[in-house]
Amino acid sequence: MLKKAKELFEKDHFEEAKPLFERLAREGDAEAMYYLGMMYYEGWGVPQSQEEAVRWWKKANRAGSLDAKYMLQTICATSSVFARE
């Protein structure tokens, strides 16, 4: 299912990819959590929300995603999102 979700994502079919990523994320898939974070950060198929992106990336980081860890470090260095926590 992750392969299908990523294919849809790469083709900019975000509305179709989102439920697949959400299902995988509920099952603990760190990569799916990372992609959900990217979707919220960029506003791809969802309302743009840096806070929601950070929430997904934190979950992905805890599940072992190095990509999510990188994004969290980048956001932390350039944003005030963490100041509100």
JSON list of N, CA and C in Angstrom, two decimals:
[
{"chain": "A", "resi": 1, "resn": "MET", "atom": "N", "xyz": [0.82, -1.20, 0.00]},
{"chain": "A", "resi": 1, "resn": "MET", "atom": "CA", "xyz": [0.00, 0.00, 0.00]},
{"chain": "A", "resi": 1, "resn": "MET", "atom": "C", "xyz": [0.87, 1.26, 0.00]},
{"chain": "A", "resi": 2, "resn": "LEU", "atom": "N", "xyz": [2.04, 1.21, 0.66]},
{"chain": "A", "resi": 2, "resn": "LEU", "atom": "CA", "xyz": [2.92, 2.38, 0.68]},
{"chain": "A", "resi": 2, "resn": "LEU", "atom": "C", "xyz": [3.38, 2.72, -0.73]},
{"chain": "A", "resi": 3, "resn": "LYS", "atom": "N", "xyz": [3.70, 1.72, -1.49]},
{"chain": "A", "resi": 3, "resn": "LYS", "atom": "CA", "xyz": [4.13, 1.97, -2.88]},
{"chain": "A", "resi": 3, "resn": "LYS", "atom": "C", "xyz": [3.05, 2.70, -3.66]},
{"chain": "A", "resi": 4, "resn": "LYS", "atom": "N", "xyz": [1.80, 2.26, -3.52]},
{"chain": "A", "resi": 4, "resn": "LYS", "atom": "CA", "xyz": [0.67, 2.90, -4.22]},
{"chain": "A", "resi": 4, "resn": "LYS", "atom": "C", "xyz": [0.50, 4.34, -3.74]},
{"chain": "A", "resi": 5, "resn": "ALA", "atom": "N", "xyz": [0.58, 4.57, -2.45]},
{"chain": "A", "resi": 5, "resn": "ALA", "atom": "CA", "xyz": [0.44, 5.92, -1.89]},
{"chain": "A", "resi": 5, "resn": "ALA", "atom": "C", "xyz": [1.53, 6.84, -2.42]},
{"chain": "A", "resi": 6, "resn": "LYS", "atom": "N", "xyz": [2.77, 6.33, -2.48]},
{"chain": "A", "resi": 6, "resn": "LYS", "atom": "CA", "xyz": [3.88, 7.14, -2.98]},
{"chain": "A", "resi": 6, "resn": "LYS", "atom": "C", "xyz": [3.73, 7.44, -4.47]},
{"chain": "A", "resi": 7, "resn": "GLU", "atom": "N", "xyz": [3.23, 6.47, -5.23]},
{"chain": "A", "resi": 7, "resn": "GLU", "atom": "CA", "xyz": [2.98, 6.70, -6.66]},
{"chain": "A", "resi": 7, "resn": "GLU", "atom": "C", "xyz": [1.95, 7.80, -6.85]},
{"chain": "A", "resi": 8, "resn": "LEU", "atom": "N", "xyz": [0.88, 7.76, -6.08]},
{"chain": "A", "resi": 8, "resn": "LEU", "atom": "CA", "xyz": [-0.15, 8.80, -6.17]},
{"chain": "A", "resi": 8, "resn": "LEU", "atom": "C", "xyz": [0.43, 10.16, -5.77]},
{"chain": "A", "resi": 9, "resn": "PHE", "atom": "N", "xyz": [1.22, 10.17, -4.72]},
{"chain": "A", "resi": 9, "resn": "PHE", "atom": "CA", "xyz": [1.87, 11.40, -4.24]},
{"chain": "A", "resi": 9, "resn": "PHE", "atom": "C", "xyz": [2.75, 11.99, -5.33]},
{"chain": "A", "resi": 10, "resn": "GLU", "atom": "N", "xyz": [3.55, 11.15, -5.95]},
{"chain": "A", "resi": 10, "resn": "GLU", "atom": "CA", "xyz": [4.47, 11.62, -7.00]},
{"chain": "A", "resi": 10, "resn": "GLU", "atom": "C", "xyz": [3.73, 12.15, -8.23]},
{"chain": "A", "resi": 11, "resn": "LYS", "atom": "N", "xyz": [2.52, 11.68, -8.45]},
{"chain": "A", "resi": 11, "resn": "LYS", "atom": "CA", "xyz": [1.70, 12.15, -9.58]},
{"chain": "A", "resi": 11, "resn": "LYS", "atom": "C", "xyz": [0.81, 13.33, -9.17]},
{"chain": "A", "resi": 12, "resn": "ASP", "atom": "N", "xyz": [1.05, 13.88, -7.97]},
{"chain": "A", "resi": 12, "resn": "ASP", "atom": "CA", "xyz": [0.27, 15.01, -7.44]},
{"chain": "A", "resi": 12, "resn": "ASP", "atom": "C", "xyz": [-1.19, 14.66, -7.21]},
{"chain": "A", "resi": 13, "resn": "HIS", "atom": "N", "xyz": [-1.50, 13.40, -6.95]},
{"chain": "A", "resi": 13, "resn": "HIS", "atom": "CA", "xyz": [-2.85, 12.95, -6.62]},
{"chain": "A", "resi": 13, "resn": "HIS", "atom": "C", "xyz": [-2.95, 12.86, -5.09]},
{"chain": "A", "resi": 14, "resn": "PHE", "atom": "N", "xyz": [-2.79, 13.99, -4.45]},
{"chain": "A", "resi": 14, "resn": "PHE", "atom": "CA", "xyz": [-2.67, 14.03, -3.00]},
{"chain": "A", "resi": 14, "resn": "PHE", "atom": "C", "xyz": [-3.94, 13.59, -2.28]},
{"chain": "A", "resi": 15, "resn": "GLU", "atom": "N", "xyz": [-5.11, 13.96, -2.82]},
{"chain": "A", "resi": 15, "resn": "GLU", "atom": "CA", "xyz": [-6.36, 13.59, -2.17]},
{"chain": "A", "resi": 15, "resn": "GLU", "atom": "C", "xyz": [-6.55, 12.08, -2.15]},
{"chain": "A", "resi": 16, "resn": "GLU", "atom": "N", "xyz": [-6.02, 11.39, -3.14]},
{"chain": "A", "resi": 16, "resn": "GLU", "atom": "CA", "xyz": [-6.11, 9.93, -3.19]},
{"chain": "A", "resi": 16, "resn": "GLU", "atom": "C", "xyz": [-5.03, 9.29, -2.32]},
{"chain": "A", "resi": 17, "resn": "ALA", "atom": "N", "xyz": [-3.88, 9.92, -2.23]},
{"chain": "A", "resi": 17, "resn": "ALA", "atom": "CA", "xyz": [-2.78, 9.37, -1.45]},
{"chain": "A", "resi": 17, "resn": "ALA", "atom": "C", "xyz": [-3.02, 9.51, 0.05]},
{"chain": "A", "resi": 18, "resn": "LYS", "atom": "N", "xyz": [-3.68, 10.59, 0.45]},
{"chain": "A", "resi": 18, "resn": "LYS", "atom": "CA", "xyz": [-3.83, 10.90, 1.88]},
{"chain": "A", "resi": 18, "resn": "LYS", "atom": "C", "xyz": [-4.47, 9.77, 2.69]},
{"chain": "A", "resi": 19, "resn": "PRO", "atom": "N", "xyz": [-5.62, 9.21, 2.27]},
{"chain": "A", "resi": 19, "resn": "PRO", "atom": "CA", "xyz": [-6.19, 8.14, 3.10]},
{"chain": "A", "resi": 19, "resn": "PRO", "atom": "C", "xyz": [-5.30, 6.90, 3.19]},
{"chain": "A", "resi": 20, "resn": "LEU", "atom": "N", "xyz": [-4.53, 6.63, 2.16]},
{"chain": "A", "resi": 20, "resn": "LEU", "atom": "CA", "xyz": [-3.60, 5.50, 2.21]},
{"chain": "A", "resi": 20, "resn": "LEU", "atom": "C", "xyz": [-2.49, 5.77, 3.22]},
{"chain": "A", "resi": 21, "resn": "PHE", "atom": "N", "xyz": [-1.92, 6.97, 3.16]},
{"chain": "A", "resi": 21, "resn": "PHE", "atom": "CA", "xyz": [-0.89, 7.34, 4.14]},
{"chain": "A", "resi": 21, "resn": "PHE", "atom": "C", "xyz": [-1.45, 7.32, 5.56]},
{"chain": "A", "resi": 22, "resn": "GLU", "atom": "N", "xyz": [-2.68, 7.82, 5.73]},
{"chain": "A", "resi": 22, "resn": "GLU", "atom": "CA", "xyz": [-3.29, 7.83, 7.08]},
{"chain": "A", "resi": 22, "resn": "GLU", "atom": "C", "xyz": [-3.46, 6.42, 7.62]},
{"chain": "A", "resi": 23, "resn": "ARG", "atom": "N", "xyz": [-3.92, 5.52, 6.77]},
{"chain": "A", "resi": 23, "resn": "ARG", "atom": "CA", "xyz": [-4.09, 4.12, 7.21]},
{"chain": "A", "resi": 23, "resn": "ARG", "atom": "C", "xyz": [-2.75, 3.53, 7.61]},
{"chain": "A", "resi": 24, "resn": "LEU", "atom": "N", "xyz": [-1.74, 3.74, 6.78]},
{"chain": "A", "resi": 24, "resn": "LEU", "atom": "CA", "xyz": [-0.40, 3.23, 7.08]},
{"chain": "A", "resi": 24, "resn": "LEU", "atom": "C", "xyz": [0.16, 3.87, 8.35]},
{"chain": "A", "resi": 25, "resn": "ALA", "atom": "N", "xyz": [-0.08, 5.16, 8.53]},
{"chain": "A", "resi": 25, "resn": "ALA", "atom": "CA", "xyz": [0.40, 5.85, 9.72]},
{"chain": "A", "resi": 25, "resn": "ALA", "atom": "C", "xyz": [-0.25, 5.27, 10.98]},
{"chain": "A", "resi": 26, "resn": "ARG", "atom": "N", "xyz": [-1.53, 4.97, 10.91]},
{"chain": "A", "resi": 26, "resn": "ARG", "atom": "CA", "xyz": [-2.21, 4.35, 12.06]},
{"chain": "A", "resi": 26, "resn": "ARG", "atom": "C", "xyz": [-1.59, 3.00, 12.41]},
{"chain": "A", "resi": 27, "resn": "GLU", "atom": "N", "xyz": [-1.04, 2.34, 11.40]},
{"chain": "A", "resi": 27, "resn": "GLU", "atom": "CA", "xyz": [-0.39, 1.05, 11.61]},
{"chain": "A", "resi": 27, "resn": "GLU", "atom": "C", "xyz": [1.08, 1.21, 12.03]},
{"chain": "A", "resi": 28, "resn": "GLY", "atom": "N", "xyz": [1.54, 2.46, 12.16]},
{"chain": "A", "resi": 28, "resn": "GLY", "atom": "CA", "xyz": [2.89, 2.72, 12.65]},
{"chain": "A", "resi": 28, "resn": "GLY", "atom": "C", "xyz": [3.96, 2.93, 11.59]},
{"chain": "A", "resi": 29, "resn": "ASP", "atom": "N", "xyz": [3.56, 3.15, 10.34]},
{"chain": "A", "resi": 29, "resn": "ASP", "atom": "CA", "xyz": [4.53, 3.33, 9.25]},
{"chain": "A", "resi": 29, "resn": "ASP", "atom": "C", "xyz": [5.14, 4.73, 9.31]},
{"chain": "A", "resi": 30, "resn": "ALA", "atom": "N", "xyz": [6.43, 4.80, 9.64]},
{"chain": "A", "resi": 30, "resn": "ALA", "atom": "CA", "xyz": [7.12, 6.08, 9.79]},
{"chain": "A", "resi": 30, "resn": "ALA", "atom": "C", "xyz": [7.19, 6.86, 8.49]},
{"chain": "A", "resi": 31, "resn": "GLU", "atom": "N", "xyz": [7.36, 6.16, 7.37]},
{"chain": "A", "resi": 31, "resn": "GLU", "atom": "CA", "xyz": [7.46, 6.85, 6.09]},
{"chain": "A", "resi": 31, "resn": "GLU", "atom": "C", "xyz": [6.12, 7.51, 5.71]},
{"chain": "A", "resi": 32, "resn": "ALA", "atom": "N", "xyz": [5.03, 6.83, 6.00]},
{"chain": "A", "resi": 32, "resn": "ALA", "atom": "CA", "xyz": [3.71, 7.41, 5.75]},
{"chain": "A", "resi": 32, "resn": "ALA", "atom": "C", "xyz": [3.50, 8.66, 6.61]},
{"chain": "A", "resi": 33, "resn": "MET", "atom": "N", "xyz": [3.95, 8.60, 7.85]},
{"chain": "A", "resi": 33, "resn": "MET", "atom": "CA", "xyz": [3.84, 9.77, 8.74]},
{"chain": "A", "resi": 33, "resn": "MET", "atom": "C", "xyz": [4.65, 10.94, 8.18]},
{"chain": "A", "resi": 34, "resn": "TYR", "atom": "N", "xyz": [5.84, 10.64, 7.68]},
{"chain": "A", "resi": 34, "resn": "TYR", "atom": "CA", "xyz": [6.68, 11.68, 7.08]},
{"chain": "A", "resi": 34, "resn": "TYR", "atom": "C", "xyz": [5.97, 12.33, 5.89]},
{"chain": "A", "resi": 35, "resn": "TYR", "atom": "N", "xyz": [5.40, 11.51, 5.02]},
{"chain": "A", "resi": 35, "resn": "TYR", "atom": "CA", "xyz": [4.70, 12.05, 3.85]},
{"chain": "A", "resi": 35, "resn": "TYR", "atom": "C", "xyz": [3.50, 12.90, 4.26]},
{"chain": "A", "resi": 36, "resn": "LEU", "atom": "N", "xyz": [2.77, 12.48, 5.27]},
{"chain": "A", "resi": 36, "resn": "LEU", "atom": "CA", "xyz": [1.65, 13.30, 5.75]},
{"chain": "A", "resi": 36, "resn": "LEU", "atom": "C", "xyz": [2.17, 14.66, 6.24]},
{"chain": "A", "resi": 37, "resn": "GLY", "atom": "N", "xyz": [3.30, 14.63, 6.93]},
{"chain": "A", "resi": 37, "resn": "GLY", "atom": "CA", "xyz": [3.91, 15.89, 7.36]},
{"chain": "A", "resi": 37, "resn": "GLY", "atom": "C", "xyz": [4.25, 16.79, 6.18]},
{"chain": "A", "resi": 38, "resn": "MET", "atom": "N", "xyz": [4.79, 16.21, 5.14]},
{"chain": "A", "resi": 38, "resn": "MET", "atom": "CA", "xyz": [5.12, 17.00, 3.95]},
{"chain": "A", "resi": 38, "resn": "MET", "atom": "C", "xyz": [3.86, 17.60, 3.31]},
{"chain": "A", "resi": 39, "resn": "MET", "atom": "N", "xyz": [2.80, 16.80, 3.27]},
{"chain": "A", "resi": 39, "resn": "MET", "atom": "CA", "xyz": [1.56, 17.29, 2.68]},
{"chain": "A", "resi": 39, "resn": "MET", "atom": "C", "xyz": [1.03, 18.50, 3.45]},
{"chain": "A", "resi": 40, "resn": "TYR", "atom": "N", "xyz": [1.04, 18.41, 4.77]},
{"chain": "A", "resi": 40, "resn": "TYR", "atom": "CA", "xyz": [0.56, 19.54, 5.57]},
{"chain": "A", "resi": 40, "resn": "TYR", "atom": "C", "xyz": [1.51, 20.73, 5.50]},
{"chain": "A", "resi": 41, "resn": "TYR", "atom": "N", "xyz": [2.78, 20.48, 5.48]},
{"chain": "A", "resi": 41, "resn": "TYR", "atom": "CA", "xyz": [3.74, 21.58, 5.42]},
{"chain": "A", "resi": 41, "resn": "TYR", "atom": "C", "xyz": [3.58, 22.39, 4.13]},
{"chain": "A", "resi": 42, "resn": "GLU", "atom": "N", "xyz": [3.40, 21.69, 3.03]},
{"chain": "A", "resi": 42, "resn": "GLU", "atom": "CA", "xyz": [3.28, 22.36, 1.73]},
{"chain": "A", "resi": 42, "resn": "GLU", "atom": "C", "xyz": [1.85, 22.70, 1.34]},
{"chain": "A", "resi": 43, "resn": "GLY", "atom": "N", "xyz": [0.86, 22.12, 2.03]},
{"chain": "A", "resi": 43, "resn": "GLY", "atom": "CA", "xyz": [-0.53, 22.36, 1.67]},
{"chain": "A", "resi": 43, "resn": "GLY", "atom": "C", "xyz": [-0.93, 21.57, 0.42]},
{"chain": "A", "resi": 44, "resn": "TRP", "atom": "N", "xyz": [-0.37, 20.39, 0.26]},
{"chain": "A", "resi": 44, "resn": "TRP", "atom": "CA", "xyz": [-0.66, 19.55, -0.90]},
{"chain": "A", "resi": 44, "resn": "TRP", "atom": "C", "xyz": [-1.85, 18.65, -0.58]},
{"chain": "A", "resi": 45, "resn": "GLY", "atom": "N", "xyz": [-3.04, 19.01, -1.07]},
{"chain": "A", "resi": 45, "resn": "GLY", "atom": "CA", "xyz": [-4.23, 18.21, -0.86]},
{"chain": "A", "resi": 45, "resn": "GLY", "atom": "C", "xyz": [-4.87, 18.35, 0.51]},
{"chain": "A", "resi": 46, "resn": "VAL", "atom": "N", "xyz": [-4.30, 19.20, 1.33]},
{"chain": "A", "resi": 46, "resn": "VAL", "atom": "CA", "xyz": [-4.80, 19.47, 2.69]},
{"chain": "A", "resi": 46, "resn": "VAL", "atom": "C", "xyz": [-4.58, 20.95, 2.98]},
{"chain": "A", "resi": 47, "resn": "PRO", "atom": "N", "xyz": [-5.28, 21.49, 3.97]},
{"chain": "A", "resi": 47, "resn": "PRO", "atom": "CA", "xyz": [-4.98, 22.88, 4.35]},
{"chain": "A", "resi": 47, "resn": "PRO", "atom": "C", "xyz": [-3.54, 22.97, 4.87]},
{"chain": "A", "resi": 48, "resn": "GLN", "atom": "N", "xyz": [-2.81, 23.97, 4.42]},
{"chain": "A", "resi": 48, "resn": "GLN", "atom": "CA", "xyz": [-1.42, 24.13, 4.87]},
{"chain": "A", "resi": 48, "resn": "GLN", "atom": "C", "xyz": [-1.39, 24.41, 6.36]},
{"chain": "A", "resi": 49, "resn": "SER", "atom": "N", "xyz": [-0.57, 23.65, 7.07]},
{"chain": "A", "resi": 49, "resn": "SER", "atom": "CA", "xyz": [-0.47, 23.81, 8.52]},
{"chain": "A", "resi": 49, "resn": "SER", "atom": "C", "xyz": [0.90, 23.33, 8.98]},
{"chain": "A", "resi": 50, "resn": "GLN", "atom": "N", "xyz": [1.74, 24.27, 9.36]},
{"chain": "A", "resi": 50, "resn": "GLN", "atom": "CA", "xyz": [3.05, 23.91, 9.87]},
{"chain": "A", "resi": 50, "resn": "GLN", "atom": "C", "xyz": [2.92, 23.13, 11.18]},
{"chain": "A", "resi": 51, "resn": "GLU", "atom": "N", "xyz": [1.95, 23.50, 12.00]},
{"chain": "A", "resi": 51, "resn": "GLU", "atom": "CA", "xyz": [1.74, 22.79, 13.26]},
{"chain": "A", "resi": 51, "resn": "GLU", "atom": "C", "xyz": [1.38, 21.33, 13.04]},
{"chain": "A", "resi": 52, "resn": "GLU", "atom": "N", "xyz": [0.50, 21.06, 12.07]},
{"chain": "A", "resi": 52, "resn": "GLU", "atom": "CA", "xyz": [0.11, 19.69, 11.77]},
{"chain": "A", "resi": 52, "resn": "GLU", "atom": "C", "xyz": [1.29, 18.92, 11.16]},
{"chain": "A", "resi": 53, "resn": "ALA", "atom": "N", "xyz": [2.07, 19.60, 10.34]},
{"chain": "A", "resi": 53, "resn": "ALA", "atom": "CA", "xyz": [3.26, 18.97, 9.77]},
{"chain": "A", "resi": 53, "resn": "ALA", "atom": "C", "xyz": [4.22, 18.54, 10.88]},
{"chain": "A", "resi": 54, "resn": "VAL", "atom": "N", "xyz": [4.45, 19.42, 11.81]},
{"chain": "A", "resi": 54, "resn": "VAL", "atom": "CA", "xyz": [5.36, 19.12, 12.93]},
{"chain": "A", "resi": 54, "resn": "VAL", "atom": "C", "xyz": [4.81, 17.96, 13.75]},
{"chain": "A", "resi": 55, "resn": "ARG", "atom": "N", "xyz": [3.50, 17.91, 13.96]},
{"chain": "A", "resi": 55, "resn": "ARG", "atom": "CA", "xyz": [2.89, 16.82, 14.71]},
{"chain": "A", "resi": 55, "resn": "ARG", "atom": "C", "xyz": [3.18, 15.47, 14.03]},
{"chain": "A", "resi": 56, "resn": "TRP", "atom": "N", "xyz": [2.99, 15.43, 12.70]},
{"chain": "A", "resi": 56, "resn": "TRP", "atom": "CA", "xyz": [3.26, 14.19, 11.98]},
{"chain": "A", "resi": 56, "resn": "TRP", "atom": "C", "xyz": [4.75, 13.85, 11.98]},
{"chain": "A", "resi": 57, "resn": "TRP", "atom": "N", "xyz": [5.59, 14.85, 11.82]},
{"chain": "A", "resi": 57, "resn": "TRP", "atom": "CA", "xyz": [7.03, 14.59, 11.80]},
{"chain": "A", "resi": 57, "resn": "TRP", "atom": "C", "xyz": [7.54, 14.12, 13.16]},
{"chain": "A", "resi": 58, "resn": "LYS", "atom": "N", "xyz": [6.96, 14.61, 14.23]},
{"chain": "A", "resi": 58, "resn": "LYS", "atom": "CA", "xyz": [7.35, 14.12, 15.56]},
{"chain": "A", "resi": 58, "resn": "LYS", "atom": "C", "xyz": [7.00, 12.64, 15.70]},
{"chain": "A", "resi": 59, "resn": "LYS", "atom": "N", "xyz": [5.81, 12.28, 15.25]},
{"chain": "A", "resi": 59, "resn": "LYS", "atom": "CA", "xyz": [5.42, 10.87, 15.29]},
{"chain": "A", "resi": 59, "resn": "LYS", "atom": "C", "xyz": [6.38, 10.03, 14.43]},
{"chain": "A", "resi": 60, "resn": "ALA", "atom": "N", "xyz": [6.67, 10.52, 13.23]},
{"chain": "A", "resi": 60, "resn": "ALA", "atom": "CA", "xyz": [7.56, 9.79, 12.33]},
{"chain": "A", "resi": 60, "resn": "ALA", "atom": "C", "xyz": [8.96, 9.67, 12.92]},
{"chain": "A", "resi": 61, "resn": "ASN", "atom": "N", "xyz": [9.43, 10.73, 13.55]},
{"chain": "A", "resi": 61, "resn": "ASN", "atom": "CA", "xyz": [10.74, 10.71, 14.19]},
{"chain": "A", "resi": 61, "resn": "ASN", "atom": "C", "xyz": [10.79, 9.65, 15.28]},
{"chain": "A", "resi": 62, "resn": "ARG", "atom": "N", "xyz": [9.75, 9.61, 16.11]},
{"chain": "A", "resi": 62, "resn": "ARG", "atom": "CA", "xyz": [9.69, 8.60, 17.17]},
{"chain": "A", "resi": 62, "resn": "ARG", "atom": "C", "xyz": [9.64, 7.18, 16.60]},
{"chain": "A", "resi": 63, "resn": "ALA", "atom": "N", "xyz": [9.10, 7.06, 15.38]},
{"chain": "A", "resi": 63, "resn": "ALA", "atom": "CA", "xyz": [9.02, 5.75, 14.73]},
{"chain": "A", "resi": 63, "resn": "ALA", "atom": "C", "xyz": [10.30, 5.42, 13.94]},
{"chain": "A", "resi": 64, "resn": "GLY", "atom": "N", "xyz": [11.27, 6.35, 13.94]},
{"chain": "A", "resi": 64, "resn": "GLY", "atom": "CA", "xyz": [12.56, 6.07, 13.34]},
{"chain": "A", "resi": 64, "resn": "GLY", "atom": "C", "xyz": [12.87, 6.73, 12.01]},
{"chain": "A", "resi": 65, "resn": "SER", "atom": "N", "xyz": [12.07, 7.69, 11.57]},
{"chain": "A", "resi": 65, "resn": "SER", "atom": "CA", "xyz": [12.30, 8.35, 10.28]},
{"chain": "A", "resi": 65, "resn": "SER", "atom": "C", "xyz": [13.40, 9.40, 10.38]},
{"chain": "A", "resi": 66, "resn": "LEU", "atom": "N", "xyz": [14.47, 9.17, 9.65]},
{"chain": "A", "resi": 66, "resn": "LEU", "atom": "CA", "xyz": [15.55, 10.17, 9.60]},
{"chain": "A", "resi": 66, "resn": "LEU", "atom": "C", "xyz": [15.13, 11.40, 8.80]},
{"chain": "A", "resi": 67, "resn": "ASP", "atom": "N", "xyz": [14.29, 11.21, 7.78]},
{"chain": "A", "resi": 67, "resn": "ASP", "atom": "CA", "xyz": [13.79, 12.35, 7.01]},
{"chain": "A", "resi": 67, "resn": "ASP", "atom": "C", "xyz": [12.97, 13.27, 7.90]},
{"chain": "A", "resi": 68, "resn": "ALA", "atom": "N", "xyz": [12.14, 12.70, 8.75]},
{"chain": "A", "resi": 68, "resn": "ALA", "atom": "CA", "xyz": [11.33, 13.51, 9.67]},
{"chain": "A", "resi": 68, "resn": "ALA", "atom": "C", "xyz": [12.23, 14.24, 10.67]},
{"chain": "A", "resi": 69, "resn": "LYS", "atom": "N", "xyz": [13.24, 13.56, 11.15]},
{"chain": "A", "resi": 69, "resn": "LYS", "atom": "CA", "xyz": [14.19, 14.19, 12.09]},
{"chain": "A", "resi": 69, "resn": "LYS", "atom": "C", "xyz": [14.85, 15.40, 11.44]},
{"chain": "A", "resi": 70, "resn": "TYR", "atom": "N", "xyz": [15.26, 15.24, 10.19]},
{"chain": "A", "resi": 70, "resn": "TYR", "atom": "CA", "xyz": [15.87, 16.35, 9.46]},
{"chain": "A", "resi": 70, "resn": "TYR", "atom": "C", "xyz": [14.89, 17.53, 9.33]},
{"chain": "A", "resi": 71, "resn": "MET", "atom": "N", "xyz": [13.65, 17.23, 8.96]},
{"chain": "A", "resi": 71, "resn": "MET", "atom": "CA", "xyz": [12.66, 18.30, 8.81]},
{"chain": "A", "resi": 71, "resn": "MET", "atom": "C", "xyz": [12.40, 19.01, 10.14]},
{"chain": "A", "resi": 72, "resn": "LEU", "atom": "N", "xyz": [12.32, 18.26, 11.21]},
{"chain": "A", "resi": 72, "resn": "LEU", "atom": "CA", "xyz": [12.13, 18.87, 12.53]},
{"chain": "A", "resi": 72, "resn": "LEU", "atom": "C", "xyz": [13.30, 19.78, 12.90]},
{"chain": "A", "resi": 73, "resn": "GLN", "atom": "N", "xyz": [14.51, 19.34, 12.61]},
{"chain": "A", "resi": 73, "resn": "GLN", "atom": "CA", "xyz": [15.68, 20.17, 12.90]},
{"chain": "A", "resi": 73, "resn": "GLN", "atom": "C", "xyz": [15.66, 21.44, 12.06]},
{"chain": "A", "resi": 74, "resn": "THR", "atom": "N", "xyz": [15.26, 21.31, 10.80]},
{"chain": "A", "resi": 74, "resn": "THR", "atom": "CA", "xyz": [15.19, 22.47, 9.91]},
{"chain": "A", "resi": 74, "resn": "THR", "atom": "C", "xyz": [14.13, 23.45, 10.38]},
{"chain": "A", "resi": 75, "resn": "ILE", "atom": "N", "xyz": [12.96, 22.94, 10.71]},
{"chain": "A", "resi": 75, "resn": "ILE", "atom": "CA", "xyz": [11.86, 23.80, 11.19]},
{"chain": "A", "resi": 75, "resn": "ILE", "atom": "C", "xyz": [12.25, 24.47, 12.50]},
{"chain": "A", "resi": 76, "resn": "CYS", "atom": "N", "xyz": [12.86, 23.72, 13.39]},
{"chain": "A", "resi": 76, "resn": "CYS", "atom": "CA", "xyz": [13.25, 24.26, 14.69]},
{"chain": "A", "resi": 76, "resn": "CYS", "atom": "C", "xyz": [14.22, 25.42, 14.53]},
{"chain": "A", "resi": 77, "resn": "ALA", "atom": "N", "xyz": [15.09, 25.33, 13.55]},
{"chain": "A", "resi": 77, "resn": "ALA", "atom": "CA", "xyz": [16.09, 26.36, 13.33]},
{"chain": "A", "resi": 77, "resn": "ALA", "atom": "C", "xyz": [15.52, 27.60, 12.64]},
{"chain": "A", "resi": 78, "resn": "THR", "atom": "N", "xyz": [14.38, 27.46, 11.98]},
{"chain": "A", "resi": 78, "resn": "THR", "atom": "CA", "xyz": [13.87, 28.56, 11.16]},
{"chain": "A", "resi": 78, "resn": "THR", "atom": "C", "xyz": [12.48, 29.05, 11.53]},
{"chain": "A", "resi": 79, "resn": "SER", "atom": "N", "xyz": [11.87, 28.50, 12.59]},
{"chain": "A", "resi": 79, "resn": "SER", "atom": "CA", "xyz": [10.48, 28.82, 12.87]},
{"chain": "A", "resi": 79, "resn": "SER", "atom": "C", "xyz": [10.22, 28.98, 14.35]},
{"chain": "A", "resi": 80, "resn": "SER", "atom": "N", "xyz": [9.08, 29.59, 14.64]},
{"chain": "A", "resi": 80, "resn": "SER", "atom": "CA", "xyz": [8.66, 29.75, 16.04]},
{"chain": "A", "resi": 80, "resn": "SER", "atom": "C", "xyz": [7.60, 28.73, 16.43]},
{"chain": "A", "resi": 81, "resn": "VAL", "atom": "N", "xyz": [7.38, 27.71, 15.61]},
{"chain": "A", "resi": 81, "resn": "VAL", "atom": "CA", "xyz": [6.36, 26.69, 15.92]},
{"chain": "A", "resi": 81, "resn": "VAL", "atom": "C", "xyz": [6.66, 26.05, 17.26]},
{"chain": "A", "resi": 82, "resn": "PHE", "atom": "N", "xyz": [7.94, 25.78, 17.55]},
{"chain": "A", "resi": 82, "resn": "PHE", "atom": "CA", "xyz": [8.28, 25.11, 18.79]},
{"chain": "A", "resi": 82, "resn": "PHE", "atom": "C", "xyz": [8.16, 26.02, 20.00]},
{"chain": "A", "resi": 83, "resn": "ALA", "atom": "N", "xyz": [8.15, 27.30, 19.80]},
{"chain": "A", "resi": 83, "resn": "ALA", "atom": "CA", "xyz": [8.02, 28.23, 20.92]},
{"chain": "A", "resi": 83, "resn": "ALA", "atom": "C", "xyz": [6.66, 28.14, 21.57]},
{"chain": "A", "resi": 84, "resn": "ARG", "atom": "N", "xyz": [5.66, 27.65, 20.84]},
{"chain": "A", "resi": 84, "resn": "ARG", "atom": "CA", "xyz": [4.30, 27.56, 21.38]},
{"chain": "A", "resi": 84, "resn": "ARG", "atom": "C", "xyz": [4.06, 26.27, 22.14]},
{"chain": "A", "resi": 85, "resn": "GLU", "atom": "N", "xyz": [5.03, 25.38, 22.16]},
{"chain": "A", "resi": 85, "resn": "GLU", "atom": "CA", "xyz": [4.82, 24.09, 22.85]},
{"chain": "A", "resi": 85, "resn": "GLU", "atom": "C", "xyz": [5.29, 24.15, 24.28]}
]
